[in-house]
mmCIF file of C-alpha atoms in Angstrom:
data_model
loop_
_atom_site.group_PDB
_atom_site.id
_atom_site.type_symbol
_atom_site.label_atom_id
_atom_site.label_comp_id
_atom_site.label_asym_id
_atom_site.label_seq_id
_atom_site.Cartn_x
_atom_site.Cartn_y
_atom_site.Cartn_z
ATOM 1 C CA MET A 51 37.323 24.405 -17.723
ATOM 2 C CA ARG A 52 37.341 20.678 -18.466
ATOM 3 C CA ILE A 53 34.398 18.769 -16.976
ATOM 4 C CA GLN A 54 35.373 15.594 -15.118
ATOM 5 C CA MET A 55 33.426 12.535 -16.200
ATOM 6 C CA MET A 56 32.535 9.284 -14.442
ATOM 7 C CA ARG A 57 30.485 6.152 -15.020
ATOM 8 C CA ALA A 58 27.069 5.742 -13.442
ATOM 9 C CA VAL A 59 24.006 3.546 -13.802
ATOM 10 C CA ARG A 60 20.900 5.455 -14.909
ATOM 11 C CA LEU A 61 17.251 4.899 -15.706
ATOM 12 C CA HIS A 62 16.006 6.542 -18.901
ATOM 13 C CA GLU A 63 12.691 4.666 -18.700
ATOM 14 C CA HIS A 64 10.879 2.374 -16.286
ATOM 15 C CA GLY A 65 10.779 -1.394 -16.575
ATOM 16 C CA GLY A 66 12.718 -4.526 -15.669
ATOM 17 C CA PRO A 67 16.447 -4.854 -14.927
ATOM 18 C CA GLU A 68 17.186 -4.400 -18.636
ATOM 19 C CA VAL A 69 16.422 -0.645 -18.419
ATOM 20 C CA LEU A 70 19.484 -0.031 -16.221
ATOM 21 C CA SER A 71 21.973 1.799 -18.454
ATOM 22 C CA TYR A 72 25.713 2.163 -17.754
ATOM 23 C CA ASP A 73 26.431 5.752 -18.830
ATOM 24 C CA GLU A 74 29.155 8.371 -18.799
ATOM 25 C CA VAL A 75 28.044 11.473 -16.867
ATOM 26 C CA PRO A 76 29.705 14.493 -15.200
ATOM 27 C CA VAL A 77 31.167 14.081 -11.719
ATOM 28 C CA PRO A 78 28.805 15.959 -9.344
ATOM 29 C CA VAL A 79 29.922 19.044 -7.420
ATOM 30 C CA PRO A 80 29.196 19.208 -3.677
ATOM 31 C CA GLY A 81 26.874 22.003 -2.573
ATOM 32 C CA PRO A 82 26.647 23.617 0.868
ATOM 33 C CA GLY A 83 26.756 21.045 3.652
ATOM 34 C CA GLU A 84 27.871 18.272 1.282
ATOM 35 C CA VAL A 85 30.923 16.146 0.608
ATOM 36 C CA LEU A 86 32.054 14.424 -2.572
ATOM 37 C CA VAL A 87 32.599 10.701 -2.045
ATOM 38 C CA ARG A 88 34.635 8.427 -4.292
ATOM 39 C CA VAL A 89 32.439 5.339 -4.132
ATOM 40 C CA HIS A 90 33.952 1.916 -3.418
ATOM 41 C CA ALA A 91 30.729 -0.067 -2.946
ATOM 42 C CA VAL A 92 26.955 0.435 -3.241
ATOM 43 C CA GLY A 93 24.319 -1.499 -1.321
ATOM 44 C CA ILE A 94 21.147 -2.277 -3.252
ATOM 45 C CA ASN A 95 17.726 -2.128 -1.609
ATOM 46 C CA PRO A 96 14.048 -2.615 -2.519
ATOM 47 C CA PRO A 97 13.478 1.128 -3.164
ATOM 48 C CA ASP A 98 16.017 0.823 -6.008
ATOM 49 C CA TRP A 99 13.777 -1.562 -7.922
ATOM 50 C CA TYR A 100 10.649 0.309 -6.851
ATOM 51 C CA LEU A 101 12.163 3.357 -8.584
ATOM 52 C CA ARG A 102 13.120 1.262 -11.596
ATOM 53 C CA ASP A 103 9.514 0.039 -11.829
ATOM 54 C CA GLY A 104 8.148 3.601 -11.616
ATOM 55 C CA LEU A 105 7.005 3.362 -7.962
ATOM 56 C CA SER A 106 3.867 1.542 -9.105
ATOM 57 C CA ASN A 107 3.529 -0.165 -5.697
ATOM 58 C CA ILE A 108 3.394 3.149 -3.797
ATOM 59 C CA PRO A 109 0.117 5.108 -3.526
ATOM 60 C CA PRO A 110 0.240 8.078 -5.932
ATOM 61 C CA GLU A 111 -0.310 10.610 -3.145
ATOM 62 C CA THR A 112 2.846 9.462 -1.288
ATOM 63 C CA ARG A 113 5.163 9.003 -4.292
ATOM 64 C CA PRO A 114 8.274 11.193 -4.214
ATOM 65 C CA LYS A 115 8.803 13.344 -7.290
ATOM 66 C CA PHE A 116 11.720 12.698 -9.628
ATOM 67 C CA ASP A 117 12.678 13.222 -13.255
ATOM 68 C CA LEU A 118 14.250 10.852 -15.784
ATOM 69 C CA PRO A 119 17.034 10.092 -16.397
ATOM 70 C CA VAL A 120 17.816 9.294 -12.770
ATOM 71 C CA ILE A 121 20.674 7.524 -10.996
ATOM 72 C CA PRO A 122 19.173 5.091 -8.450
ATOM 73 C CA GLY A 123 20.579 4.023 -5.110
ATOM 74 C CA THR A 124 21.079 5.332 -1.585
ATOM 75 C CA ASP A 125 23.685 3.229 0.236
ATOM 76 C CA VAL A 126 27.392 3.876 -0.258
ATOM 77 C CA SER A 127 30.767 3.253 1.308
ATOM 78 C CA GLY A 128 33.767 5.129 0.046
ATOM 79 C CA VAL A 129 36.396 7.796 0.599
ATOM 80 C CA VAL A 130 35.839 11.542 0.923
ATOM 81 C CA GLU A 131 37.303 13.286 -2.118
ATOM 82 C CA ALA A 132 36.351 16.886 -1.274
ATOM 83 C CA VAL A 133 34.209 18.823 1.200
ATOM 84 C CA ALA A 134 32.186 22.025 0.912
ATOM 85 C CA ALA A 135 33.603 25.034 2.781
ATOM 86 C CA ASP A 136 30.940 24.835 5.509
ATOM 87 C CA VAL A 137 31.426 21.147 6.324
ATOM 88 C CA GLU A 138 33.078 20.234 9.616
ATOM 89 C CA GLY A 139 33.927 16.777 10.884
ATOM 90 C CA PHE A 140 34.960 15.266 7.548
ATOM 91 C CA ALA A 141 38.073 15.786 5.437
ATOM 92 C CA ALA A 142 39.471 14.417 2.198
ATOM 93 C CA GLY A 143 40.708 10.868 2.725
ATOM 94 C CA ASP A 144 38.160 9.897 5.386
ATOM 95 C CA GLU A 145 36.459 6.539 4.877
ATOM 96 C CA VAL A 146 32.701 6.995 5.219
ATOM 97 C CA PHE A 147 29.393 5.184 4.724
ATOM 98 C CA GLY A 148 25.807 6.337 4.618
ATOM 99 C CA MET A 149 22.255 6.236 3.307
ATOM 100 C CA LEU A 150 21.830 9.324 1.159
ATOM 101 C CA ARG A 151 18.813 11.642 1.096
ATOM 102 C CA PHE A 152 16.239 8.969 1.888
ATOM 103 C CA PRO A 153 13.188 8.941 1.707
ATOM 104 C CA SER A 154 13.665 11.027 -1.426
ATOM 105 C CA PHE A 155 14.878 9.180 -4.525
ATOM 106 C CA ASP A 156 17.793 11.554 -5.054
ATOM 107 C CA GLY A 157 20.576 9.457 -3.520
ATOM 108 C CA GLN A 158 22.262 8.841 -6.902
ATOM 109 C CA ALA A 159 24.475 6.156 -5.386
ATOM 110 C CA TYR A 160 24.974 3.857 -8.414
ATOM 111 C CA ALA A 161 27.997 5.861 -9.520
ATOM 112 C CA GLU A 162 31.763 6.216 -9.229
ATOM 113 C CA TYR A 163 31.318 9.510 -7.343
ATOM 114 C CA VAL A 164 28.398 10.886 -5.357
ATOM 115 C CA THR A 165 27.680 14.030 -3.386
ATOM 116 C CA ALA A 166 26.292 13.401 0.080
ATOM 117 C CA PRO A 167 24.887 15.600 2.831
ATOM 118 C CA ALA A 168 27.482 15.412 5.597
ATOM 119 C CA SER A 169 24.640 14.753 8.065
ATOM 120 C CA ASP A 170 23.819 11.489 6.239
ATOM 121 C CA LEU A 171 27.333 10.084 6.679
ATOM 122 C CA ALA A 172 29.360 8.403 9.395
ATOM 123 C CA ARG A 173 32.917 7.169 9.472
ATOM 124 C CA LYS A 174 33.184 3.657 8.093
ATOM 125 C CA PRO A 175 33.873 1.127 10.859
ATOM 126 C CA SER A 176 37.554 0.270 10.548
ATOM 127 C CA GLY A 177 36.887 -3.397 11.275
ATOM 128 C CA ILE A 178 34.858 -4.032 8.107
ATOM 129 C CA ASP A 179 35.561 -3.471 4.420
ATOM 130 C CA HIS A 180 33.673 -1.202 2.027
ATOM 131 C CA VAL A 181 31.509 -4.043 0.676
ATOM 132 C CA HIS A 182 30.159 -4.904 4.129
ATOM 133 C CA ALA A 183 29.812 -1.227 5.076
ATOM 134 C CA ALA A 184 27.778 -0.520 1.915
ATOM 135 C CA GLY A 185 25.469 -3.407 2.790
ATOM 136 C CA ALA A 186 24.499 -1.877 6.114
ATOM 137 C CA PRO A 187 22.920 1.612 5.957
ATOM 138 C CA MET A 188 19.291 1.296 4.817
ATOM 139 C CA SER A 189 18.613 -2.171 6.210
ATOM 140 C CA LEU A 190 20.362 -1.592 9.523
ATOM 141 C CA LEU A 191 18.850 1.877 10.004
ATOM 142 C CA THR A 192 15.414 0.408 9.252
ATOM 143 C CA ALA A 193 15.852 -2.263 11.926
ATOM 144 C CA TRP A 194 17.278 0.328 14.342
ATOM 145 C CA GLN A 195 14.515 2.902 13.827
ATOM 146 C CA PHE A 196 11.789 0.257 14.114
ATOM 147 C CA LEU A 197 13.262 -1.585 17.126
ATOM 148 C CA ILE A 198 15.661 0.629 19.062
ATOM 149 C CA GLU A 199 15.307 4.378 18.488
ATOM 150 C CA LEU A 200 13.210 6.246 15.941
ATOM 151 C CA GLY A 201 15.516 9.244 16.106
ATOM 152 C CA HIS A 202 13.362 11.745 14.198
ATOM 153 C CA ASP A 203 10.035 13.562 14.405
ATOM 154 C CA HIS A 204 8.963 13.268 10.775
ATOM 155 C CA PRO A 205 5.410 11.940 10.397
ATOM 156 C CA SER A 206 4.976 8.503 8.910
ATOM 157 C CA PRO A 207 3.098 8.227 5.618
ATOM 158 C CA PHE A 208 1.491 5.059 7.006
ATOM 159 C CA GLN A 209 -0.061 6.256 10.274
ATOM 160 C CA ALA A 210 -0.932 9.395 12.211
ATOM 161 C CA ALA A 211 0.654 8.311 15.496
ATOM 162 C CA ARG A 212 4.387 8.515 16.031
ATOM 163 C CA HIS A 213 6.063 5.103 15.906
ATOM 164 C CA ARG A 214 7.382 3.961 19.265
ATOM 165 C CA PRO A 215 9.793 1.034 19.591
ATOM 166 C CA VAL A 216 8.991 -1.647 22.183
ATOM 167 C CA ALA A 217 11.376 -2.092 25.116
ATOM 168 C CA LEU A 218 13.306 -5.313 24.497
ATOM 169 C CA GLY A 219 14.897 -7.469 27.185
ATOM 170 C CA SER A 220 15.434 -10.969 28.497
ATOM 171 C CA GLY A 221 11.708 -11.422 29.115
ATOM 172 C CA THR A 222 10.730 -10.403 25.583
ATOM 173 C CA THR A 223 9.973 -12.727 22.669
ATOM 174 C CA VAL A 224 10.361 -11.312 19.175
ATOM 175 C CA LEU A 225 9.314 -13.028 15.947
ATOM 176 C CA VAL A 226 11.175 -11.836 12.851
ATOM 177 C CA ASN A 227 9.502 -12.704 9.546
ATOM 178 C CA GLY A 228 11.818 -12.580 6.548
ATOM 179 C CA ALA A 229 14.729 -13.054 8.945
ATOM 180 C CA ALA A 230 17.337 -13.942 6.311
ATOM 181 C CA GLY A 231 16.946 -10.750 4.284
ATOM 182 C CA GLY A 232 18.610 -7.377 4.726
ATOM 183 C CA VAL A 233 16.350 -5.863 7.408
ATOM 184 C CA GLY A 234 15.504 -9.247 8.925
ATOM 185 C CA HIS A 235 19.031 -10.429 9.680
ATOM 186 C CA PHE A 236 19.830 -7.093 11.345
ATOM 187 C CA ALA A 237 16.567 -7.108 13.332
ATOM 188 C CA LEU A 238 17.382 -10.589 14.635
ATOM 189 C CA GLN A 239 20.831 -9.453 15.775
ATOM 190 C CA LEU A 240 19.590 -6.238 17.389
ATOM 191 C CA ALA A 241 16.921 -8.144 19.321
ATOM 192 C CA LYS A 242 19.565 -10.628 20.534
ATOM 193 C CA TRP A 243 21.838 -7.698 21.489
ATOM 194 C CA LYS A 244 18.973 -6.564 23.735
ATOM 195 C CA SER A 245 18.755 -10.119 25.198
ATOM 196 C CA ALA A 246 15.352 -10.951 23.679
ATOM 197 C CA ARG A 247 14.318 -14.437 22.654
ATOM 198 C CA VAL A 248 14.056 -14.514 18.848
ATOM 199 C CA ILE A 249 11.936 -16.724 16.586
ATOM 200 C CA ALA A 250 13.225 -16.507 13.003
ATOM 201 C CA VAL A 251 10.938 -17.221 10.041
ATOM 202 C CA ALA A 252 12.531 -17.923 6.647
ATOM 203 C CA SER A 253 12.886 -20.752 4.138
ATOM 204 C CA GLY A 254 14.697 -23.886 5.295
ATOM 205 C CA THR A 255 17.876 -23.140 3.340
ATOM 206 C CA HIS A 256 18.599 -20.283 5.750
ATOM 207 C CA GLU A 257 18.249 -22.179 9.050
ATOM 208 C CA SER A 258 21.947 -22.700 9.801
ATOM 209 C CA PHE A 259 22.718 -19.071 8.906
ATOM 210 C CA LEU A 260 20.015 -17.740 11.243
ATOM 211 C CA ARG A 261 20.939 -20.120 14.056
ATOM 212 C CA GLU A 262 24.501 -18.819 13.721
ATOM 213 C CA LEU A 263 23.198 -15.259 14.140
ATOM 214 C CA GLY A 264 21.523 -16.296 17.385
ATOM 215 C CA ALA A 265 17.970 -17.365 16.520
ATOM 216 C CA ASP A 266 16.481 -19.339 19.424
ATOM 217 C CA GLN A 267 13.785 -20.943 17.289
ATOM 218 C CA PHE A 268 13.509 -21.354 13.523
ATOM 219 C CA ILE A 269 10.353 -21.845 11.449
ATOM 220 C CA ASP A 270 10.538 -22.872 7.787
ATOM 221 C CA TYR A 271 7.599 -21.064 6.217
ATOM 222 C CA THR A 272 7.676 -23.437 3.225
ATOM 223 C CA LYS A 273 6.690 -26.305 5.556
ATOM 224 C CA ASN A 274 4.733 -24.626 8.359
ATOM 225 C CA ARG A 275 2.554 -21.577 8.884
ATOM 226 C CA PRO A 276 4.187 -19.651 11.747
ATOM 227 C CA GLU A 277 0.852 -18.157 12.856
ATOM 228 C CA GLU A 278 -0.329 -21.701 13.615
ATOM 229 C CA LEU A 279 2.770 -22.580 15.686
ATOM 230 C CA VAL A 280 3.432 -19.439 17.704
ATOM 231 C CA LYS A 281 1.442 -17.761 20.485
ATOM 232 C CA ASP A 282 2.029 -15.071 23.132
ATOM 233 C CA VAL A 283 4.770 -13.195 21.286
ATOM 234 C CA ASP A 284 5.579 -9.661 22.500
ATOM 235 C CA LEU A 285 6.598 -8.278 19.114
ATOM 236 C CA VAL A 286 6.480 -9.315 15.471
ATOM 237 C CA LEU A 287 8.902 -7.476 13.198
ATOM 238 C CA ASP A 288 7.582 -8.387 9.761
ATOM 239 C CA ALA A 289 10.389 -7.547 7.335
ATOM 240 C CA VAL A 290 8.168 -8.755 4.480
ATOM 241 C CA GLY A 291 5.020 -6.879 5.501
ATOM 242 C CA GLY A 292 2.291 -5.973 3.062
ATOM 243 C CA ARG A 293 -1.093 -7.520 2.450
ATOM 244 C CA GLU A 294 -0.593 -10.778 4.385
ATOM 245 C CA SER A 295 1.041 -9.249 7.449
ATOM 246 C CA SER A 296 -2.198 -9.266 9.458
ATOM 247 C CA ARG A 297 -1.950 -13.068 9.714
ATOM 248 C CA PHE A 298 0.615 -12.514 12.488
ATOM 249 C CA LEU A 299 -1.791 -10.609 14.742
ATOM 250 C CA PRO A 300 -3.081 -13.763 16.529
ATOM 251 C CA THR A 301 0.512 -14.729 17.445
ATOM 252 C CA LEU A 302 0.733 -11.707 19.760
ATOM 253 C CA LYS A 303 -0.097 -11.620 23.457
ATOM 254 C CA ARG A 304 -2.412 -8.858 24.655
ATOM 255 C CA GLY A 305 -0.403 -5.650 24.684
ATOM 256 C CA GLY A 306 1.858 -6.972 21.939
ATOM 257 C CA ALA A 307 2.803 -5.152 18.752
ATOM 258 C CA LEU A 308 3.191 -5.879 15.048
ATOM 259 C CA PHE A 309 5.768 -3.774 13.187
ATOM 260 C CA PRO A 310 5.382 -4.295 9.410
ATOM 261 C CA VAL A 311 8.272 -2.845 7.395
ATOM 262 C CA PHE A 312 6.063 -2.605 4.310
ATOM 263 C CA PHE A 313 2.678 -1.428 5.538
ATOM 264 C CA GLY A 314 -0.563 -3.158 4.601
ATOM 265 C CA GLU A 315 -4.205 -2.836 5.641
ATOM 266 C CA TYR A 316 -5.283 -3.845 9.140
ATOM 267 C CA ASP A 317 -8.731 -4.161 10.681
ATOM 268 C CA GLU A 318 -8.968 -1.758 13.618
ATOM 269 C CA GLU A 319 -11.765 -3.828 15.161
ATOM 270 C CA GLU A 320 -9.577 -6.935 15.063
ATOM 271 C CA THR A 321 -6.566 -5.219 16.647
ATOM 272 C CA ALA A 322 -8.780 -3.683 19.347
ATOM 273 C CA LYS A 323 -10.368 -7.070 20.096
ATOM 274 C CA LEU A 324 -6.961 -8.736 20.360
ATOM 275 C CA GLY A 325 -5.584 -5.863 22.445
ATOM 276 C CA VAL A 326 -2.577 -5.373 20.161
ATOM 277 C CA THR A 327 -1.123 -2.517 18.147
ATOM 278 C CA VAL A 328 0.207 -2.165 14.610
ATOM 279 C CA SER A 329 2.896 0.446 14.071
ATOM 280 C CA GLY A 330 5.318 1.389 11.315
ATOM 281 C CA THR A 331 7.561 4.189 10.220
ATOM 282 C CA GLN A 332 9.540 5.448 7.244
ATOM 283 C CA VAL A 333 13.279 4.941 7.581
ATOM 284 C CA ARG A 334 15.184 8.190 7.194
ATOM 285 C CA SER A 335 18.837 9.069 6.633
ATOM 286 C CA HIS A 336 20.641 9.593 9.937
ATOM 287 C CA GLY A 337 24.429 9.878 10.147
ATOM 288 C CA ALA A 338 24.513 10.021 13.944
ATOM 289 C CA GLN A 339 22.611 6.725 14.233
ATOM 290 C CA LEU A 340 24.965 5.172 11.673
ATOM 291 C CA ALA A 341 27.903 6.224 13.835
ATOM 292 C CA GLU A 342 26.226 4.445 16.767
ATOM 293 C CA VAL A 343 25.531 1.218 14.879
ATOM 294 C CA GLY A 344 29.020 1.509 13.380
ATOM 295 C CA ARG A 345 30.426 0.846 16.846
ATOM 296 C CA LEU A 346 28.386 -2.367 17.008
ATOM 297 C CA LEU A 347 29.713 -3.362 13.575
ATOM 298 C CA ASP A 348 33.279 -2.592 14.627
ATOM 299 C CA ALA A 349 32.911 -4.704 17.771
ATOM 300 C CA GLY A 350 31.442 -7.626 15.818
ATOM 301 C CA THR A 351 28.228 -7.416 17.870
ATOM 302 C CA ILE A 352 26.328 -6.969 14.596
ATOM 303 C CA ARG A 353 27.608 -8.386 11.334
ATOM 304 C CA VAL A 354 26.624 -7.740 7.735
ATOM 305 C CA ALA A 355 25.866 -10.843 5.682
ATOM 306 C CA ILE A 356 26.662 -10.483 1.985
ATOM 307 C CA ASP A 357 24.544 -12.521 -0.406
ATOM 308 C CA SER A 358 26.513 -11.602 -3.549
ATOM 309 C CA THR A 359 28.527 -8.848 -5.205
ATOM 310 C CA PHE A 360 28.464 -7.494 -8.764
ATOM 311 C CA PRO A 361 30.545 -4.827 -10.522
ATOM 312 C CA LEU A 362 28.740 -1.493 -10.942
ATOM 313 C CA ALA A 363 28.569 -2.115 -14.693
ATOM 314 C CA ASP A 364 26.565 -5.302 -13.960
ATOM 315 C CA ALA A 365 23.782 -3.599 -11.969
ATOM 316 C CA GLN A 366 21.301 -5.350 -14.259
ATOM 317 C CA ALA A 367 22.567 -8.760 -13.083
ATOM 318 C CA ALA A 368 22.350 -7.590 -9.461
ATOM 319 C CA HIS A 369 18.697 -6.612 -9.929
ATOM 320 C CA GLU A 370 18.036 -9.964 -11.617
ATOM 321 C CA ARG A 371 19.542 -11.678 -8.570
ATOM 322 C CA ALA A 372 17.245 -9.662 -6.307
ATOM 323 C CA ALA A 373 14.214 -10.605 -8.401
ATOM 324 C CA ARG A 374 14.943 -14.327 -7.942
ATOM 325 C CA GLY A 375 14.481 -13.927 -4.167
ATOM 326 C CA HIS A 376 15.702 -16.154 -1.317
ATOM 327 C CA ILE A 377 18.404 -13.596 -0.574
ATOM 328 C CA GLN A 378 20.659 -14.211 2.416
ATOM 329 C CA GLY A 379 21.794 -10.789 3.602
ATOM 330 C CA LYS A 380 22.693 -8.044 1.149
ATOM 331 C CA ILE A 381 23.531 -7.635 -2.546
ATOM 332 C CA VAL A 382 26.335 -5.111 -3.176
ATOM 333 C CA LEU A 383 27.758 -3.395 -6.251
ATOM 334 C CA THR A 384 31.515 -2.889 -6.298
ATOM 335 C CA VAL A 385 33.283 0.047 -7.942
ATOM 336 C CA ALA A 386 36.759 -0.485 -9.416
ATOM 337 C CA GLN A 387 39.387 1.940 -8.126
#
């Protein structure tokens, strides 16, 4: 029996963008509960370069296990090529999108074909193309699970308590830090969908873009420190997160909350004194939630901003673009058909 071959991007070692190798590998075979997807576009996300770097920024005790060589990537949009016998709800020819097998690093999305758990997929919104659909899953699910509905009971590696989104409405003020990036530009739009007032923090080059998405106030972090300008905010969604995220705590009113996408260290005495909470979660694959946000994408209520596109063979250039920063929306790899 002749083995079908395809092209895929793999890591044989860890390092910079130069370690991404464009290889010929066998087309995968779907197992129980899976479908085979012919990939049209792949969204790239920070975990892709974390994997490329060897997950050095993740504490050893929480690092997922994987073996080299590995195909990176989680976010795809494409067409169902075949389905396992036990799969219902999808058939060959269906256009689908999804975030595959996250938070494991076994998505294997940087490829011409990929197998996907049917539960990780949703039908691609008919009103957007594959490039925009591929740019949505991880970033939009992150914003959704942080802000709207967690949707799972898996414990967070960052905290013992279950993450609980804050009720958003017309009387709520939300500050989004890193508002021009993947998670940030979706968080801004979801907060506006819920009628909240939104303060967007990004560099000045992104002001018109963020105003267009509905930002009520814009702060250029290259000229001003937002924590010195803002007070009495109900919620800070810090799409940058990390070590400096605690600087936003004084911007919150008592009872307010800080949601850092990339968790850092926070002083429990300080949060108790301020009367605020810090909460985070780990985004997880969720086809049913993607179907729900897909309706918002189809209606134009939420839109996907594309920073740039690169052919799959030029994944190295895409990672170099990501490393330069100041990204407006999403970077997407395209797969020739």
